[in-house]
Coordinates of C-alpha atoms and ligand atoms in Angstrom, one line a residue:
F296 CA -13.5 -46.6 114.3
G297 CA -17.0 -47.9 115.0
K298 CA -16.1 -49.1 118.4
H299 CA -15.5 -45.5 119.6
L300 CA -18.9 -44.4 118.7
S301 CA -22.0 -44.4 120.6
A302 CA -25.4 -44.6 118.9
Q303 CA -26.1 -41.1 120.0
S304 CA -25.1 -38.5 117.4
Y305 CA -23.6 -35.2 118.3
A306 CA -25.3 -32.0 117.1
P307 CA -23.4 -28.9 118.1
V308 CA -25.5 -26.2 119.8
A309 CA -25.7 -22.6 118.6
A310 CA -22.9 -21.5 120.9
N311 CA -20.6 -24.1 119.5
I312 CA -21.4 -23.3 115.9
E313 CA -20.7 -19.6 116.7
A314 CA -17.4 -20.7 118.3
R315 CA -16.5 -22.6 115.1
K316 CA -17.2 -19.5 113.0
W317 CA -15.0 -17.4 115.3
F318 CA -12.3 -20.0 115.0
T319 CA -12.2 -20.1 111.2
E320 CA -12.0 -16.3 111.1
A321 CA -9.2 -16.2 113.8
R322 CA -6.6 -17.9 111.6
F323 CA -3.6 -17.5 113.9
G324 CA -2.9 -18.9 117.5
L325 CA 0.0 -19.4 119.8
F326 CA 0.9 -22.9 121.0
I327 CA 2.9 -23.0 124.3
H328 CA 4.9 -26.1 125.3
W329 CA 6.1 -25.5 128.8
G330 CA 6.6 -27.4 132.1
P331 CA 9.2 -29.2 134.1
F332 CA 10.2 -31.0 130.8
S333 CA 11.7 -27.6 129.8
I334 CA 14.4 -27.9 132.5
P335 CA 16.8 -30.3 130.8
G336 CA 16.5 -28.3 127.5
S337 CA 16.0 -31.4 125.4
G338 CA 12.4 -31.0 124.3
E339 CA 9.2 -32.3 125.8
W340 CA 9.9 -36.0 125.0
V341 CA 13.0 -36.0 127.3
M342 CA 11.6 -38.5 129.7
N343 CA 11.0 -41.1 126.9
D344 CA 14.1 -40.1 124.9
R345 CA 16.5 -40.4 127.8
K346 CA 14.8 -43.5 129.2
I347 CA 14.1 -41.8 132.5
T348 CA 12.1 -43.7 135.1
V349 CA 9.0 -42.2 136.8
K350 CA 10.9 -42.2 140.1
N351 CA 13.8 -40.2 138.7
Y352 CA 11.7 -37.9 136.5
S353 CA 9.7 -36.9 139.6
R354 CA 12.7 -35.0 140.8
L355 CA 12.2 -32.4 138.1
A356 CA 9.2 -31.1 140.1
N357 CA 11.5 -29.9 142.8
F358 CA 13.5 -27.7 140.3
F359 CA 10.5 -26.1 138.6
N360 CA 10.5 -22.5 139.8
P361 CA 9.8 -20.1 136.9
I362 CA 10.4 -16.8 138.7
D363 CA 10.4 -14.8 135.5
F364 CA 7.1 -16.1 134.3
D365 CA 4.7 -13.2 133.6
A366 CA 1.3 -14.2 132.2
K367 CA 0.7 -10.6 131.1
E368 CA 3.8 -10.6 129.0
W369 CA 3.0 -13.9 127.3
V370 CA -0.5 -12.9 126.5
S371 CA 0.6 -9.5 125.2
L372 CA 3.3 -11.2 123.1
A373 CA 0.6 -13.4 121.4
K374 CA -1.7 -10.4 120.9
N375 CA 1.0 -8.3 119.4
A376 CA 1.8 -11.1 117.0
G377 CA -1.7 -10.9 115.7
M378 CA -2.7 -14.1 117.3
K379 CA -6.3 -14.6 118.4
Y380 CA -5.9 -17.6 120.8
I381 CA -3.5 -19.5 122.9
T382 CA -3.3 -23.2 123.3
L383 CA -1.5 -24.1 126.6
I384 CA -0.1 -27.4 127.7
T385 CA -1.9 -28.4 130.9
R386 CA -0.6 -31.9 131.0
H387 CA 1.8 -33.5 128.5
H388 CA 2.8 -37.1 128.1
D389 CA 5.1 -36.9 131.2
G390 CA 1.9 -36.6 133.3
F391 CA 2.8 -33.3 135.1
S392 CA -0.3 -31.1 135.7
M393 CA 0.2 -27.4 135.4
W394 CA -2.8 -26.6 137.6
D395 CA -4.0 -27.1 141.1
T396 CA -5.5 -30.5 140.7
Q397 CA -6.9 -32.8 143.3
Y398 CA -6.2 -35.9 141.2
S399 CA -2.4 -36.0 141.0
E400 CA 0.4 -35.1 143.4
F401 CA 2.7 -34.4 140.4
N402 CA 1.4 -30.9 139.9
I403 CA 2.5 -27.3 140.0
M404 CA 1.4 -26.7 143.6
N405 CA 4.0 -29.3 144.7
T406 CA 6.9 -27.3 143.1
P407 CA 8.8 -24.4 144.7
Y408 CA 6.7 -22.1 142.5
K409 CA 3.4 -23.2 144.0
K410 CA 1.2 -21.1 141.7
D411 CA -1.5 -22.4 139.4
I412 CA -0.2 -21.6 135.9
V413 CA -3.5 -22.5 134.2
K414 CA -5.3 -20.0 136.5
L415 CA -2.7 -17.3 135.9
M416 CA -3.0 -17.8 132.1
A417 CA -6.8 -18.1 132.0
D418 CA -7.3 -14.9 134.0
E419 CA -4.9 -13.0 131.9
C420 CA -6.4 -14.3 128.6
H421 CA -9.9 -13.4 129.8
K422 CA -8.6 -9.9 130.8
Q423 CA -6.9 -9.3 127.5
G424 CA -9.7 -10.8 125.4
I425 CA -7.8 -13.7 123.8
K426 CA -9.3 -17.2 123.8
L427 CA -7.7 -20.0 125.7
F428 CA -7.5 -23.6 124.5
L429 CA -6.1 -26.3 126.7
Y430 CA -3.8 -29.1 125.5
Y431 CA -4.4 -32.4 127.4
S432 CA -2.5 -35.6 126.7
L433 CA -4.4 -38.8 126.5
L434 CA -1.2 -40.7 126.7
D435 CA 0.6 -40.9 130.0
W436 CA 4.2 -42.1 130.7
R437 CA 3.7 -42.0 134.5
R438 CA 0.4 -43.5 135.8
E439 CA 0.1 -47.3 136.4
D440 CA -3.5 -47.3 135.2
Y441 CA -2.6 -46.0 131.7
P442 CA -2.6 -49.0 129.4
H443 CA 1.1 -48.7 128.9
E444 CA 1.6 -52.4 128.0
T445 CA -0.3 -51.8 124.7
G446 CA 1.3 -48.3 124.2
R447 CA 4.1 -47.7 121.7
T448 CA 6.0 -45.2 124.0
G449 CA 6.9 -44.8 127.6
Q450 CA 8.3 -48.3 128.1
F451 CA 11.3 -47.1 130.1
S452 CA 9.1 -45.7 132.9
G453 CA 9.6 -48.7 135.3
R454 CA 5.8 -49.2 135.7
S455 CA 5.0 -52.7 137.0
N456 CA 1.2 -53.2 136.9
K457 CA -0.9 -53.6 133.8
G458 CA -3.0 -50.6 132.8
D459 CA -6.6 -50.3 133.8
Y460 CA -8.4 -48.1 131.3
S461 CA -11.6 -47.7 133.3
S462 CA -9.6 -46.3 136.2
Y463 CA -7.5 -44.0 133.9
L464 CA -10.6 -42.8 132.0
Q465 CA -12.2 -41.8 135.3
F466 CA -9.0 -39.9 136.2
M467 CA -9.1 -38.0 132.9
K468 CA -12.7 -37.1 133.4
N469 CA -12.0 -35.8 136.9
Q470 CA -9.2 -33.6 135.6
L471 CA -11.2 -32.4 132.6
R472 CA -14.0 -31.5 134.9
E473 CA -11.6 -29.4 137.0
L474 CA -10.2 -27.6 133.9
L475 CA -13.7 -26.9 132.6
T476 CA -15.1 -25.8 135.9
N477 CA -12.5 -23.7 137.7
Y478 CA -11.0 -21.5 134.9
G479 CA -14.0 -19.7 133.3
E480 CA -14.7 -20.1 129.6
I481 CA -12.4 -22.5 127.8
A482 CA -12.5 -22.1 124.0
G483 CA -11.3 -25.6 123.3
I484 CA -9.6 -28.9 124.4
W485 CA -6.7 -30.1 122.3
F486 CA -6.1 -33.8 122.8
D487 CA -2.9 -35.6 121.8
G488 CA -1.4 -39.1 122.2
H489 CA -4.2 -41.2 120.6
W490 CA -1.5 -42.5 118.2
D491 CA 0.3 -44.2 121.1
Q492 CA -2.4 -46.9 120.9
T493 CA -2.6 -47.4 117.1
A494 CA -0.7 -49.3 114.5
P495 CA 2.3 -47.4 113.0
E496 CA 1.5 -44.4 110.9
G497 CA 0.8 -45.1 107.3
Q498 CA 0.0 -48.8 107.8
A499 CA -3.2 -50.1 106.5
D500 CA -4.4 -51.2 110.0
R501 CA -4.5 -48.1 112.1
S502 CA -7.3 -49.2 114.4
S503 CA -6.9 -48.4 118.1
R504 CA -5.6 -50.9 120.6
I505 CA -7.9 -49.6 123.4
D506 CA -11.4 -48.2 123.3
W507 CA -10.8 -44.6 124.4
K508 CA -14.6 -44.1 124.9
Y509 CA -14.5 -40.7 123.3
D510 CA -18.2 -40.5 123.5
E511 CA -17.9 -40.3 127.3
I512 CA -15.0 -37.8 127.3
Y513 CA -16.5 -35.6 124.6
G514 CA -19.9 -35.8 126.1
L515 CA -18.6 -34.6 129.4
I516 CA -16.8 -31.6 127.8
H517 CA -19.8 -30.5 125.7
Q518 CA -22.1 -30.9 128.8
L519 CA -19.8 -28.8 130.9
Q520 CA -19.1 -26.1 128.3
P521 CA -21.1 -26.6 125.1
Q522 CA -19.2 -24.0 123.2
C523 CA -15.9 -25.6 123.9
M524 CA -14.3 -26.9 120.7
I525 CA -12.8 -30.4 120.8
G526 CA -9.9 -31.3 118.6
N527 CA -7.8 -34.5 118.7
N528 CA -4.3 -34.9 117.2
H529 CA -5.0 -38.5 116.2
H530 CA -3.7 -38.0 112.7
L531 CA -7.0 -39.5 111.4
S532 CA -10.2 -38.2 109.9
P533 CA -12.4 -36.6 112.6
F534 CA -14.3 -38.8 115.0
P535 CA -17.9 -37.9 115.9
G536 CA -18.1 -35.2 118.6
E537 CA -15.1 -33.3 117.4
D538 CA -15.4 -29.7 116.4
F539 CA -12.2 -29.0 114.5
Q540 CA -9.7 -31.1 112.6
M541 CA -5.9 -30.8 113.0
F542 CA -2.9 -31.5 111.0
E543 CA 0.4 -31.8 112.8
R544 CA 3.3 -30.0 111.1
D545 CA 1.4 -30.2 107.8
L546 CA -1.0 -28.4 105.6
P547 CA -4.2 -30.2 104.8
G548 CA -3.7 -32.7 102.0
E549 CA 0.2 -32.4 101.9
N550 CA 1.4 -35.0 104.4
K551 CA 5.0 -33.9 104.3
S552 CA 5.4 -34.8 108.0
G553 CA 4.4 -38.4 107.4
L554 CA 1.9 -38.0 110.3
S555 CA -1.1 -36.4 108.5
F556 CA -2.5 -38.9 106.1
Q557 CA -6.1 -37.7 106.6
Q558 CA -7.9 -35.5 104.1
A559 CA -9.5 -32.2 105.1
S560 CA -13.1 -32.5 106.4
P561 CA -15.8 -29.8 106.4
L562 CA -14.9 -29.0 110.1
P563 CA -12.7 -26.0 110.8
L564 CA -9.1 -26.8 110.2
E565 CA -5.9 -26.2 112.1
T566 CA -2.2 -27.0 111.5
C567 CA 0.5 -26.6 114.2
E568 CA 4.1 -25.9 113.5
T569 CA 7.3 -25.0 115.5
I570 CA 9.5 -21.9 115.0
N571 CA 12.6 -24.0 115.2
G572 CA 12.3 -27.8 115.1
S573 CA 11.2 -28.3 118.7
W574 CA 8.0 -28.0 120.7
G575 CA 9.5 -27.8 124.2
F576 CA 12.6 -25.7 125.0
N577 CA 15.6 -27.3 123.2
L578 CA 19.1 -26.0 123.8
S579 CA 20.6 -27.8 120.8
D580 CA 18.1 -26.6 118.3
T581 CA 19.1 -23.6 116.2
T582 CA 17.0 -24.3 113.1
Y583 CA 15.0 -21.2 113.3
K584 CA 12.6 -20.5 110.4
T585 CA 13.1 -17.2 108.6
H586 CA 10.5 -14.4 108.6
Q587 CA 9.7 -15.4 105.0
E588 CA 9.2 -19.1 105.9
L589 CA 6.8 -18.2 108.7
V590 CA 4.8 -15.7 106.7
H591 CA 4.5 -18.2 103.8
Y592 CA 3.3 -20.9 106.2
L593 CA 0.6 -18.7 107.7
V594 CA -0.5 -17.6 104.2
R595 CA -0.5 -21.1 102.8
S596 CA -2.5 -22.3 105.8
A597 CA -5.1 -19.7 105.2
A598 CA -5.1 -20.5 101.5
L599 CA -6.1 -24.0 102.4
G600 CA -8.7 -22.8 104.8
A601 CA -6.7 -23.7 108.0
N602 CA -5.6 -21.8 111.1
L603 CA -1.9 -21.8 112.0
L604 CA -1.1 -22.7 115.6
L605 CA 2.5 -21.5 115.9
N606 CA 4.5 -22.9 118.8
I607 CA 7.0 -21.5 121.3
G608 CA 8.8 -23.5 124.0
P609 CA 9.5 -21.0 126.8
M610 CA 12.6 -21.5 129.0
P611 CA 12.4 -23.1 132.4
N612 CA 12.6 -19.7 134.2
G613 CA 9.5 -18.5 132.3
D614 CA 11.4 -16.3 129.9
I615 CA 10.9 -16.6 126.1
Q616 CA 14.1 -16.7 124.1
P617 CA 14.7 -13.6 121.9
E618 CA 14.7 -15.7 118.6
F619 CA 11.0 -16.5 119.2
K620 CA 10.0 -13.1 120.5
E621 CA 11.6 -11.3 117.6
R622 CA 9.8 -13.6 115.0
L623 CA 6.4 -13.2 116.7
E624 CA 6.9 -9.4 116.7
Y625 CA 7.6 -9.5 113.0
M626 CA 4.5 -11.6 112.3
G627 CA 2.5 -8.9 114.2
K628 CA 3.9 -6.1 112.1
W629 CA 3.3 -8.1 108.9
L630 CA -0.3 -8.7 109.9
N631 CA -0.8 -5.0 110.7
T632 CA -0.4 -4.4 107.0
Y633 CA -1.6 -7.7 105.5
G634 CA -4.1 -9.0 108.1
E635 CA -7.1 -8.1 105.8
A636 CA -5.9 -10.9 103.5
I637 CA -5.7 -13.5 106.3
Y638 CA -8.3 -12.9 109.0
G639 CA -11.9 -13.9 108.1
T640 CA -10.8 -15.2 104.7
S641 CA -11.6 -18.6 103.2
A642 CA -9.5 -20.9 101.1
G643 CA -8.6 -19.8 97.6
Y644 CA -10.6 -21.4 94.8
L645 CA -7.2 -22.6 93.3
K646 CA -4.8 -24.7 95.4
P647 CA -1.4 -23.2 96.3
A648 CA 1.1 -23.2 93.4
A649 CA 4.8 -22.5 92.9
W650 CA 4.2 -18.8 92.5
G651 CA 2.1 -18.5 95.7
C652 CA -1.6 -18.9 96.7
M653 CA -4.9 -17.3 97.2
T654 CA -7.4 -16.4 100.0
Q655 CA -10.9 -15.0 99.4
K656 CA -13.7 -12.9 100.9
A657 CA -17.0 -11.8 99.5
N658 CA -16.1 -9.9 96.3
K659 CA -12.4 -9.9 97.0
V660 CA -9.7 -12.3 95.9
Y661 CA -6.3 -11.9 97.5
V662 CA -3.5 -13.2 95.4
H663 CA -0.4 -13.9 97.5
I664 CA 2.7 -13.8 95.3
F665 CA 5.7 -15.5 96.8
K666 CA 7.8 -15.6 93.6
T667 CA 7.6 -13.5 90.5
G668 CA 9.0 -14.6 87.1
K669 CA 9.0 -13.5 83.5
E670 CA 5.5 -14.8 82.8
P671 CA 2.3 -13.3 84.2
I672 CA 0.5 -15.3 86.9
V673 CA -2.6 -16.9 85.4
L674 CA -5.7 -17.8 87.4
T675 CA -7.7 -20.3 85.4
D676 CA -11.5 -20.7 85.6
F677 CA -11.9 -17.5 87.4
P678 CA -15.3 -17.8 89.2
F679 CA -16.3 -14.1 89.0
K680 CA -17.7 -12.2 86.1
K681 CA -15.7 -9.1 86.3
I682 CA -12.7 -7.5 88.0
K683 CA -13.5 -4.0 89.1
K684 CA -10.1 -3.1 90.4
A685 CA -6.7 -4.7 90.9
Y686 CA -4.1 -3.2 93.3
L687 CA -1.3 -3.9 95.7
L688 CA -2.7 -4.3 99.2
K689 CA 0.1 -2.4 100.9
D690 CA -0.2 0.9 99.0
K691 CA -3.2 0.5 96.7
S692 CA -1.1 1.1 93.6
S693 CA -2.8 -0.5 90.7
I694 CA -1.7 -3.7 89.0
K695 CA -2.2 -4.6 85.4
T696 CA -4.5 -7.6 84.7
E697 CA -6.1 -9.1 81.7
F698 CA -9.3 -11.1 81.8
R699 CA -9.9 -13.4 78.8
N700 CA -11.4 -16.8 78.2
K701 CA -12.3 -17.2 81.9
A702 CA -8.6 -16.7 82.8
V703 CA -7.1 -13.8 84.6
S704 CA -3.5 -12.8 83.8
I705 CA -1.8 -10.8 86.5
Y706 CA 1.4 -8.7 85.9
P707 CA 2.8 -8.3 89.4
S708 CA 5.6 -5.8 90.3
A709 CA 9.0 -7.4 89.8
D710 CA 10.0 -6.1 93.2
Q711 CA 9.8 -9.1 95.5
S712 CA 11.5 -7.7 98.5
A713 CA 8.5 -8.3 100.7
P714 CA 7.8 -12.0 101.6
D715 CA 4.4 -11.8 100.1
Q716 CA 3.2 -9.4 97.4
V717 CA -0.5 -9.3 98.1
I718 CA -2.6 -8.2 95.2
V719 CA -6.3 -7.5 95.7
L720 CA -8.8 -8.3 93.0
E721 CA -12.1 -6.6 93.6
T722 CA -14.7 -8.7 91.8
E723 CA -18.3 -8.7 90.7
E724 CA -20.4 -11.8 90.7
Ligands
LIG1394 O1 3.1 -32.0 121.8 C1 3.9 -32.1 120.6 C2 4.6 -33.5 120.6 O2 5.2 -33.8 121.8 C3 3.5 -34.4 120.3 N1 2.5 -33.6 119.6 C4 3.0 -32.3 119.4 C5 2.0 -31.3 119.3 C6 4.0 -35.5 119.5 N2 4.6 -36.5 119.9 N3 5.0 -37.2 119.0 N4 4.5 -36.7 117.9 C7 3.9 -35.6 118.2 C8 4.8 -37.3 116.7 C9 4.4 -38.7 116.7 C10 5.3 -39.5 116.4 C11 5.0 -40.8 116.1 FE1 5.6 -42.6 116.8 C12 5.6 -41.5 115.1 C13 3.9 -41.5 116.7 C14 3.8 -42.7 115.9 C15 4.9 -42.7 115.0 C16 7.3 -42.4 117.9 C17 7.4 -43.4 117.1 C18 6.2 -42.7 118.7 C19 5.7 -43.9 118.3 C20 6.4 -44.4 117.3

């Protein structure tokens, strides 16, 4: 990716380093996929999937009137779920801008709703003390100047001209400048769509078909808000100038999605996942994950040193369906008891196993047991000298352990009614 890089090398300033530290301690955020694409109830790719032209898709703006949207309710929902940040779609691949932008007519002020969603959310996040990240698509299925002729998607849009990347780049910079100037402190920018201009996933040649000039885009962001963390869902190892690394629907190193071939870097890590199978509101998707699956995913993310950005796709009226609300409430209750073993922890020294996984803090090892069996759980090469205490996190009742030949054997309770039996080992160096 040499051609993306400028000679100048990026050194994060103190405020950015502090933001990264906060991020790795936060561990849990809310992803929100919402906009006029929510109206048909077929997910956020509906324009591409149903081969809708730009002209016809524009009609959706006239129907977007989310009279039940309440920023206070959404932010409270995230907070009560134990989430520390929100990542909001400001402009997805369909090119609709959820804020009052000067640079596109296809924006929220030209809908019957006529209120700046980004502003309403930013103000409420600042009020309730939760950080706000903004999702911004690099790929665009609407604009003539996006290099759509080299893109892999958006070919049904009816665009005639060839793309002109220098014009499109200027447009993105103008919009990013608005987002980073008019809405107070922005904790991060979450880019997506790079992969539209690369060879198919998994192929040896995954070089980019256009030069995105990330040095210019990232430089502008860090100049406007130096603490603002940049992440890019390019499914590759981090590029210079990025502040965190993301894995789509995957835990670092697993690549179950077939999208995340990259290995974990030393940057803060994040994985994003959906509650059912869809990002945007989808009327035909009922594949809701269970409480247990969601808890296990959060715990396994933490055990690999990654945050979980868990998604909801609100309905076109601004309401959030009860299946999502109820699960987020459950996560919040679970974290009230078990948060100590998630927030501010680092990856376990052993990788996740069939029985469960581990998170750690100074002098504490949290053993997350998902499945008990007849045999004790054995932690090999235990990196501490001594175990002072071993107990269940939820009620402090003691748990039997044996420490021999550098291996710790743990005898958990056979009761596995909770999704995660968290055992605390208090250690000594
Ligand atoms: O915003 C959500 C999705 O709309 C967006 N990212 C998340 C966070 C996303 N879109 N697509 N993907 C994620 C997955 C990418 C699928 C691809 Fe492909 C498979 C890209 C390359 C191979 C589909 C097939 C698009 C091009 C070929």
